[in-house]
PDB file of C-alpha atoms in Angstrom:
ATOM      1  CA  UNK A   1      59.501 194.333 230.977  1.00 83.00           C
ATOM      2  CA  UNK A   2      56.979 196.492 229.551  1.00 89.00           C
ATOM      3  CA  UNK A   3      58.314 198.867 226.956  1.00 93.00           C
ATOM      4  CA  UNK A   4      56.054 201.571 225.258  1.00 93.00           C
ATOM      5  CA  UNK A   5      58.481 200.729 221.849  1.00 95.00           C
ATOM      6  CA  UNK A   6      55.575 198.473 221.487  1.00 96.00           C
ATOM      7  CA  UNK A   7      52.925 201.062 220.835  1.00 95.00           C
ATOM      8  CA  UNK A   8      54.865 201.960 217.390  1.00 95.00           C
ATOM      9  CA  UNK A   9      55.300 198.421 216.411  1.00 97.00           C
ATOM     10  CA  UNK A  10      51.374 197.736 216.667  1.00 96.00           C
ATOM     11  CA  UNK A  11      50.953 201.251 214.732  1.00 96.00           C
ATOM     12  CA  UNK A  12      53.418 199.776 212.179  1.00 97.00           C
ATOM     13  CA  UNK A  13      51.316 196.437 211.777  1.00 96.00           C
ATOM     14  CA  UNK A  14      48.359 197.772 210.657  1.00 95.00           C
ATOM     15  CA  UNK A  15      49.119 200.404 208.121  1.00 92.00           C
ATOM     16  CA  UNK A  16      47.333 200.333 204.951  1.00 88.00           C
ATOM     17  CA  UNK A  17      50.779 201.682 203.606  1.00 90.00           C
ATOM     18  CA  UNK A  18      53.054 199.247 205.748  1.00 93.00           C
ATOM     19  CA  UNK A  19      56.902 198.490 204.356  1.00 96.00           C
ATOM     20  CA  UNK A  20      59.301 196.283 205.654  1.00 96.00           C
ATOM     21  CA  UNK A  21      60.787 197.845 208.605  1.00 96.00           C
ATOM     22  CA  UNK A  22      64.096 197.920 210.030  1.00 95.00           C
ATOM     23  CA  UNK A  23      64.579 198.588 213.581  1.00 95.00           C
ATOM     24  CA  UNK A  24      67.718 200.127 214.313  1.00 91.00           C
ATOM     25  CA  UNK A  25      69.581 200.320 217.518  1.00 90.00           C
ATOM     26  CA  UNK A  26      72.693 199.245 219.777  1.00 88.00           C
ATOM     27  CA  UNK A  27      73.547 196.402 220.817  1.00 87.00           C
ATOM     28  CA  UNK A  28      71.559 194.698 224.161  1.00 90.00           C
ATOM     29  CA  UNK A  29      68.585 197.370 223.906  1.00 93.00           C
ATOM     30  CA  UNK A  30      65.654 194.609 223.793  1.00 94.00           C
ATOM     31  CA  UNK A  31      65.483 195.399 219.700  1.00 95.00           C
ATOM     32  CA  UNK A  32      64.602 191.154 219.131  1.00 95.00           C
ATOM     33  CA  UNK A  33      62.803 191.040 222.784  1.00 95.00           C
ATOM     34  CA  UNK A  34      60.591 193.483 221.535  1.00 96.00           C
ATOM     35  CA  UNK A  35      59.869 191.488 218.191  1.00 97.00           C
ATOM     36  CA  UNK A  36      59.046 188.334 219.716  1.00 97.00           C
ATOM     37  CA  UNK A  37      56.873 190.195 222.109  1.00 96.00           C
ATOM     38  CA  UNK A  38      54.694 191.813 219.105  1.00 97.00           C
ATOM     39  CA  UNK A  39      54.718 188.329 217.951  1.00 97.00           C
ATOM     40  CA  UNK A  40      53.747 186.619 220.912  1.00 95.00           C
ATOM     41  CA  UNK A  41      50.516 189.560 221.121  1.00 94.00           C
ATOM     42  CA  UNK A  42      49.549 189.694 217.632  1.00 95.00           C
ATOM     43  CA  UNK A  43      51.244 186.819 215.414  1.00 95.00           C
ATOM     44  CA  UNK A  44      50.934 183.629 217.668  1.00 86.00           C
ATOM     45  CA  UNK A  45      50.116 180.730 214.817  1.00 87.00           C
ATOM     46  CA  UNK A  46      52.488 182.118 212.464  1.00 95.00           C
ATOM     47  CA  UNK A  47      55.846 183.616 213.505  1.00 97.00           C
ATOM     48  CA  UNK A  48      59.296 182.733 211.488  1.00 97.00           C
ATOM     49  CA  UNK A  49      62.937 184.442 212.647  1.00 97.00           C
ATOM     50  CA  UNK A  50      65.921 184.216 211.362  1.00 97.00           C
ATOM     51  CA  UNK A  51      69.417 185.156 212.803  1.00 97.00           C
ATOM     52  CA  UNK A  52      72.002 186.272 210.268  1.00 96.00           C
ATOM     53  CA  UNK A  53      74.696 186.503 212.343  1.00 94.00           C
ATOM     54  CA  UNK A  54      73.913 183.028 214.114  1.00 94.00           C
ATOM     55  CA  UNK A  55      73.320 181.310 210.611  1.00 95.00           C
ATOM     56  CA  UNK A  56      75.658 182.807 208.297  1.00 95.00           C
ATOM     57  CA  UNK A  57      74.779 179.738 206.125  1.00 96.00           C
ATOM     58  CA  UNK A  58      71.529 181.489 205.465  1.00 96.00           C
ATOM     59  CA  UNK A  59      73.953 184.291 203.494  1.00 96.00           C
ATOM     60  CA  UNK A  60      72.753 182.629 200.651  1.00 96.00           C
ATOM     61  CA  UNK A  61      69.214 182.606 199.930  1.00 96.00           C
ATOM     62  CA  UNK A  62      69.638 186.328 199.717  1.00 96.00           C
ATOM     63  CA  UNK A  63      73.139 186.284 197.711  1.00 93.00           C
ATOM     64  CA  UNK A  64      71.670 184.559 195.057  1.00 93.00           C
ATOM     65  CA  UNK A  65      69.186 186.567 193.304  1.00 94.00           C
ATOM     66  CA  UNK A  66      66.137 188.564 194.532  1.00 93.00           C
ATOM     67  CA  UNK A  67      63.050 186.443 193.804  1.00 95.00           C
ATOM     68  CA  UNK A  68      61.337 186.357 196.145  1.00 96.00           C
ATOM     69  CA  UNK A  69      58.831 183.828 195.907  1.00 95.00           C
ATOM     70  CA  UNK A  70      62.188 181.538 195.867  1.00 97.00           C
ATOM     71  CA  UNK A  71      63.757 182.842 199.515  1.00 97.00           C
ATOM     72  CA  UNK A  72      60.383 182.961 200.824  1.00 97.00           C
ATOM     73  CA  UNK A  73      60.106 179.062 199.621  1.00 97.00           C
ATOM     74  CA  UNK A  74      63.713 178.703 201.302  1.00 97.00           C
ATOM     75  CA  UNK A  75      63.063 180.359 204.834  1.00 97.00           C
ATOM     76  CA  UNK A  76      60.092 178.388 204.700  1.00 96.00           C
ATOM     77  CA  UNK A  77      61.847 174.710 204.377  1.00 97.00           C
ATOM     78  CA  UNK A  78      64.458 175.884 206.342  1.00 95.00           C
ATOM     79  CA  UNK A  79      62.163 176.798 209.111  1.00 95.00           C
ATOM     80  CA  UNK A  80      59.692 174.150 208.443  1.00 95.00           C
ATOM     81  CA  UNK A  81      57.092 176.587 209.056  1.00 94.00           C
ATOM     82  CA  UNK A  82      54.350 178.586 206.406  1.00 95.00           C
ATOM     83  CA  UNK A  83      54.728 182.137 205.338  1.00 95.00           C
ATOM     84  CA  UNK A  84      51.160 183.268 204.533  1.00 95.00           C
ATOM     85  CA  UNK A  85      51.093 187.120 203.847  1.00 94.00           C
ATOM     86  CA  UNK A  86      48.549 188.850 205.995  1.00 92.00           C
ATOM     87  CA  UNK A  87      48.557 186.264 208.710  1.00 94.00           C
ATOM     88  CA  UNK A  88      52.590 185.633 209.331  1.00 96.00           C
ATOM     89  CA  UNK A  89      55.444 188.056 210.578  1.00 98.00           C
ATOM     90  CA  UNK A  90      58.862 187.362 209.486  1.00 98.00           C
ATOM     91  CA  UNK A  91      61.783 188.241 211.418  1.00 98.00           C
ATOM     92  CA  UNK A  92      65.051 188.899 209.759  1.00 97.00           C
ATOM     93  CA  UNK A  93      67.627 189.306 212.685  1.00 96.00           C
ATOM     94  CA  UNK A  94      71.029 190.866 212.749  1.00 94.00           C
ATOM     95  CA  UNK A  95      70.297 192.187 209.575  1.00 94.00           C
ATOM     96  CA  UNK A  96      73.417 193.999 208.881  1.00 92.00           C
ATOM     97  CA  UNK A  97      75.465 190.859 208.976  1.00 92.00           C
ATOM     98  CA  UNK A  98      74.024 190.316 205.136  1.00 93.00           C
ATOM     99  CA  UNK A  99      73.540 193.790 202.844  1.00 90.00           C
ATOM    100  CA  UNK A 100      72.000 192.011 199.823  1.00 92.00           C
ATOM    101  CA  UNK A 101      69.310 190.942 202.448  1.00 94.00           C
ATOM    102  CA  UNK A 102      68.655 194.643 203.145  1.00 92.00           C
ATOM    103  CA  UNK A 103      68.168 194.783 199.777  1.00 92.00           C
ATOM    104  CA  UNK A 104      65.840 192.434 199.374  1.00 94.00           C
ATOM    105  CA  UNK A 105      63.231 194.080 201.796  1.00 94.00           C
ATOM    106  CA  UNK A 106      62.699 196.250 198.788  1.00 93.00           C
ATOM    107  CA  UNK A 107      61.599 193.547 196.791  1.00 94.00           C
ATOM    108  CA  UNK A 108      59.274 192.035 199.471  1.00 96.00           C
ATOM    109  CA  UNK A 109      57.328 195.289 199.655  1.00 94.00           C
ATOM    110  CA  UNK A 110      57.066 195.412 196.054  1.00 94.00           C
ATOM    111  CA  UNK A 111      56.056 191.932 195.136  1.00 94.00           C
ATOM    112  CA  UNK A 112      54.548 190.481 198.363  1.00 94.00           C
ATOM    113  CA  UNK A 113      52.963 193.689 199.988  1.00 93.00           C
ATOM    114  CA  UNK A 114      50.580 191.716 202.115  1.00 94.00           C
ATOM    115  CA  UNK A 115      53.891 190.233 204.319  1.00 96.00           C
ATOM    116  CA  UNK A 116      54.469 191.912 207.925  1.00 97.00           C
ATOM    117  CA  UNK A 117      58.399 191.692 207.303  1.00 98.00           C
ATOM    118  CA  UNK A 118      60.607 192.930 210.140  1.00 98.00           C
ATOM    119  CA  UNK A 119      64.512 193.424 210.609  1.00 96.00           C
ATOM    120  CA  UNK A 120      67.010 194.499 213.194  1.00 94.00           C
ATOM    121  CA  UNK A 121      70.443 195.202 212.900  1.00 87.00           C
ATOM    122  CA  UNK A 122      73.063 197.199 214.914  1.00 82.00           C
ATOM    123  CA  UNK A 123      76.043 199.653 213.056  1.00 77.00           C
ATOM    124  CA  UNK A 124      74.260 199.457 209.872  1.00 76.00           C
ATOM    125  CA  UNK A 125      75.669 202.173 208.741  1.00 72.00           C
ATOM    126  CA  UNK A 126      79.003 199.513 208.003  1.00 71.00           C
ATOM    127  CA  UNK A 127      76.507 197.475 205.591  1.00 68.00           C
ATOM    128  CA  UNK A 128      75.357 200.557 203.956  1.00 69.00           C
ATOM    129  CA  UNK A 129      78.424 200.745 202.323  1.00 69.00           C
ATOM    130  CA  UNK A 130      78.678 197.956 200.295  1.00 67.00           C
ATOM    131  CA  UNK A 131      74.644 198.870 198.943  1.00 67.00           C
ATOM    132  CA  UNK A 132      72.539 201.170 197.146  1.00 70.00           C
ATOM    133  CA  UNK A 133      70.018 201.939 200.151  1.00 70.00           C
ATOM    134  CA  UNK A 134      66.003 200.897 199.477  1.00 72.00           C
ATOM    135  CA  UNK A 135      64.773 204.544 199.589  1.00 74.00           C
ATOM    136  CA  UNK A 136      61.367 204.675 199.703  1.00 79.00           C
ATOM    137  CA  UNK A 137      60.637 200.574 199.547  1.00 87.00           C
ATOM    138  CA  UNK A 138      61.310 200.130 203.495  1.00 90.00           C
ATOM    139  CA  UNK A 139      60.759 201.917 206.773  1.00 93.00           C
ATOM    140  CA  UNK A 140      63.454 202.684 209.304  1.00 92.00           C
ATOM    141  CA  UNK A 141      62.946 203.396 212.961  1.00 94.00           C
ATOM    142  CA  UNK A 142      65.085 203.250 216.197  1.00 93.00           C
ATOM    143  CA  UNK A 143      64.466 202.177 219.470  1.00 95.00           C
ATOM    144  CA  UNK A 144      66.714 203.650 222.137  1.00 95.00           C
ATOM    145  CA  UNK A 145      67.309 202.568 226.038  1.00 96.00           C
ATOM    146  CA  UNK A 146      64.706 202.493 228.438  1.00 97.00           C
ATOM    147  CA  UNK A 147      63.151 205.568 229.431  1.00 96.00           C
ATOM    148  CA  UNK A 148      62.866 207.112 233.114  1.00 97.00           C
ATOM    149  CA  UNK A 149      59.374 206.162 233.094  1.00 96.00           C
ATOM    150  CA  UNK A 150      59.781 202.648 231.960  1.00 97.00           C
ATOM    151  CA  UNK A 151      62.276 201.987 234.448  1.00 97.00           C
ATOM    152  CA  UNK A 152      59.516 202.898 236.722  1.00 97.00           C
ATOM    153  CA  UNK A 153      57.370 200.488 235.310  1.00 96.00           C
ATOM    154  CA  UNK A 154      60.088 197.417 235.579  1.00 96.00           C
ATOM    155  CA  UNK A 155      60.586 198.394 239.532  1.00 95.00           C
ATOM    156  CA  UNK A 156      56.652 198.323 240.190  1.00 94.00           C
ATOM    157  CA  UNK A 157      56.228 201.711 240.320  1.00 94.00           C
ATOM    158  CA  UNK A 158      53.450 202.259 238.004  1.00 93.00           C
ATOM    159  CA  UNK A 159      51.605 204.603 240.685  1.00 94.00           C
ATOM    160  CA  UNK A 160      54.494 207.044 240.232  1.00 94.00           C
ATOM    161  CA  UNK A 161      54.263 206.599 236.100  1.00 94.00           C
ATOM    162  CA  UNK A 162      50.208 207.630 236.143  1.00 93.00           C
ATOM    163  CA  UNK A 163      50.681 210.673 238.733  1.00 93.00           C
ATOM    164  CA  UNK A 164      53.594 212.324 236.704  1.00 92.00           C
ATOM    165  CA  UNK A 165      51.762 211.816 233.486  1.00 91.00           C
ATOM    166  CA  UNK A 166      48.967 213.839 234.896  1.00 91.00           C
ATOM    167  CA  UNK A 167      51.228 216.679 235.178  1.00 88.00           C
ATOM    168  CA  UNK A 168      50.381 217.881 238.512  1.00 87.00           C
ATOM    169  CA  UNK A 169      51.087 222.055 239.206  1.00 88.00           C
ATOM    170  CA  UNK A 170      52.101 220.777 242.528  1.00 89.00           C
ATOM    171  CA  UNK A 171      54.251 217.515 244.099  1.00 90.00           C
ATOM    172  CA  UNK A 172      54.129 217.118 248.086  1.00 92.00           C
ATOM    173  CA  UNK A 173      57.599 217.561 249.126  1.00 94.00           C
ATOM    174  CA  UNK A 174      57.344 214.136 249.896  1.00 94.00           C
ATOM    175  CA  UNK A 175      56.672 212.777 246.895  1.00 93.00           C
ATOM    176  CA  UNK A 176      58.661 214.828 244.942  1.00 94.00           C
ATOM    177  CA  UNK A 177      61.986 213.438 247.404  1.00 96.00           C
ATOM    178  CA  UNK A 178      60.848 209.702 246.625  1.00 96.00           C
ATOM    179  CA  UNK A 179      60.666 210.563 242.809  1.00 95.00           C
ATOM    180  CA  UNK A 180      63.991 211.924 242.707  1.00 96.00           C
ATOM    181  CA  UNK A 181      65.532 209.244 244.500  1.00 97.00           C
ATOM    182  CA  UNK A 182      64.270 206.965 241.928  1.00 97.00           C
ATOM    183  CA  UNK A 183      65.532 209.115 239.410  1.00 97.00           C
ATOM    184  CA  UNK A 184      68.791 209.507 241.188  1.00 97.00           C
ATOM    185  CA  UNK A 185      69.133 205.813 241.132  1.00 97.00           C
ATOM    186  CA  UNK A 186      68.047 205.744 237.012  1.00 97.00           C
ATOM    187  CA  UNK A 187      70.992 207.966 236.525  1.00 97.00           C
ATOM    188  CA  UNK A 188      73.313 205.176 237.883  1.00 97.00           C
ATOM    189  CA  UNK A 189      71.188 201.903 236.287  1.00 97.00           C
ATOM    190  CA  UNK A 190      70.865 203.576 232.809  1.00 96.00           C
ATOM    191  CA  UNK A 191      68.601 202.138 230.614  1.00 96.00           C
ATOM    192  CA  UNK A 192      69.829 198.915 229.198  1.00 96.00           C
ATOM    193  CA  UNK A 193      67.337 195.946 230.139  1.00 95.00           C
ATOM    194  CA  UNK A 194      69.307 193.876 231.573  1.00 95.00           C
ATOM    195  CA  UNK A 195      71.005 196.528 234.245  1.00 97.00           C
ATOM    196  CA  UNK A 196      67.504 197.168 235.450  1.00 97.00           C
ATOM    197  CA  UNK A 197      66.533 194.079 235.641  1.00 96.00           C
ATOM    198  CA  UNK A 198      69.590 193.197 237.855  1.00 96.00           C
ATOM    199  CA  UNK A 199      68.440 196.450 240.030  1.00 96.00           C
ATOM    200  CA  UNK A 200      64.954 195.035 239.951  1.00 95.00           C
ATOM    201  CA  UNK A 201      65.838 191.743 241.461  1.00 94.00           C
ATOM    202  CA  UNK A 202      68.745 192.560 243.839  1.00 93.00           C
ATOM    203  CA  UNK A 203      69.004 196.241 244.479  1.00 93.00           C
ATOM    204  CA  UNK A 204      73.075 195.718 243.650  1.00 94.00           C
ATOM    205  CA  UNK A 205      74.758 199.156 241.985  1.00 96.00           C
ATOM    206  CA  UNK A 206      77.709 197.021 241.742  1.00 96.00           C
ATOM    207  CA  UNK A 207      76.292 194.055 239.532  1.00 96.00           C
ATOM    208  CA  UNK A 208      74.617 196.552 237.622  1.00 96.00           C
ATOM    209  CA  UNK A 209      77.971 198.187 237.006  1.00 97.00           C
ATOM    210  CA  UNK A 210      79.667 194.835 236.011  1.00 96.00           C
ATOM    211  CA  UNK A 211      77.373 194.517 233.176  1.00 95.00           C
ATOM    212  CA  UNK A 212      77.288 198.281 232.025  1.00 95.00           C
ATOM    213  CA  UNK A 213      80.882 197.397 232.256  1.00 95.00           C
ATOM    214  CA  UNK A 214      81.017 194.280 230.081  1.00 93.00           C
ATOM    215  CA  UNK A 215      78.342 195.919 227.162  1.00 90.00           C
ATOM    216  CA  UNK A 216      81.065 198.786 226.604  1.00 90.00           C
ATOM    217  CA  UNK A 217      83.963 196.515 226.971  1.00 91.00           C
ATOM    218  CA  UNK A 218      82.266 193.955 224.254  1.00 84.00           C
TER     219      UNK A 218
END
């Protein structure tokens, strides 16, 4: 699904000034789809992630010290892949799982600039506890649910996107009943990706409510 979180990312990549960002955000709100989608767009021969939360075995490349010509040497073995700054985008994922990796981005930005360096993390504000926070060294940003107008977009109903975004001084009665029944219906999906795209495919408030449902209860 299309999401305009996208536009900052490619903003982000080719700043003259660009830090290691962290994308913050809860839980199931497309903050890794949205990654691998940049990547897939801009970083095709050279993309590396890693999951801290999957791999906690990866704890300690960051645990032991902060060179970072040595973890970089690490993810790269591990991964069997090749970090070339300027060319690559690493993915740190789950972030939060491992403070002294937060750290770290500090030390990327000052010693190996050139890197695009990316991380996500949920309820970092936990792992901020146990650190002295990077002020200054990284960039923080946070990408919320899907918006009214991107829910448009997943149901094929760009049309309705473009007119609004015109800002017209008047709406024909109806299209101004078809919008609000689309809105009416956004009120109930939300804006987690996967509830709309269970609406998309099958139309089904009370699937969609089974996994609204299951993300609170988890």
């Amino acid at each position: 699904m299309k999401r305009n979180f996208l536009l900052n990312l490619n903003d982000w990549k080719i700043k003259s000034n660009r830090k290691p960002l962290i994308i913050r955000g809860a839980r199931q709100v497309g903050k890794t789809y949205i990654v691998r989608e940049l990547a897939r767009k801009s970083f095709q021969r050279s993309f590396i992630e890693i999951n801290l939360e999957r791999n906690p075995e990866l704890h300690q490349i960051f645990e032991i010290n902060f060179d970072i010509k040595r973890i970089v040497t690490e993810i790269q073995l591990i991964t069997n892949t090749q970090i070339i700054p300027g060319k690559s985008l690493l993915f740190i994922d789950e972030i939060q799982e491992c403070p002294k990796a937060i750290l770290a981005l500090r030390y990327f930005y000052e010693e190996l600039p050139g890197l695009h360096v990316i991380a996500a993390g949920s309820l970092l504000e936990f792992a901020l506890k146990e650190i002295s926070f990077p002020v200054g060294r990284i960039e923080l940003i946070e990408m919320h649910p899907m918006t009214f107008f991107e829910f448009l977009q997943a149901i094929n109903n760009e049309n309705i996107v473009e007119f609004l975004k015109q800002a017209p001084a008047a709406i024909p009665e109806t299209i101004h009943n078809n919008i609000k029944m689309h809105l009416k219906n956004y009120m109930f999906v939300g804006g987690m990706p996967e509830c709309i795209n269970t609406f998309k495919n099958n139309r089904d408030f009370n699937e969609v409510r089974d996994i609204q449902l299951n993300i609170i209860n988890t």
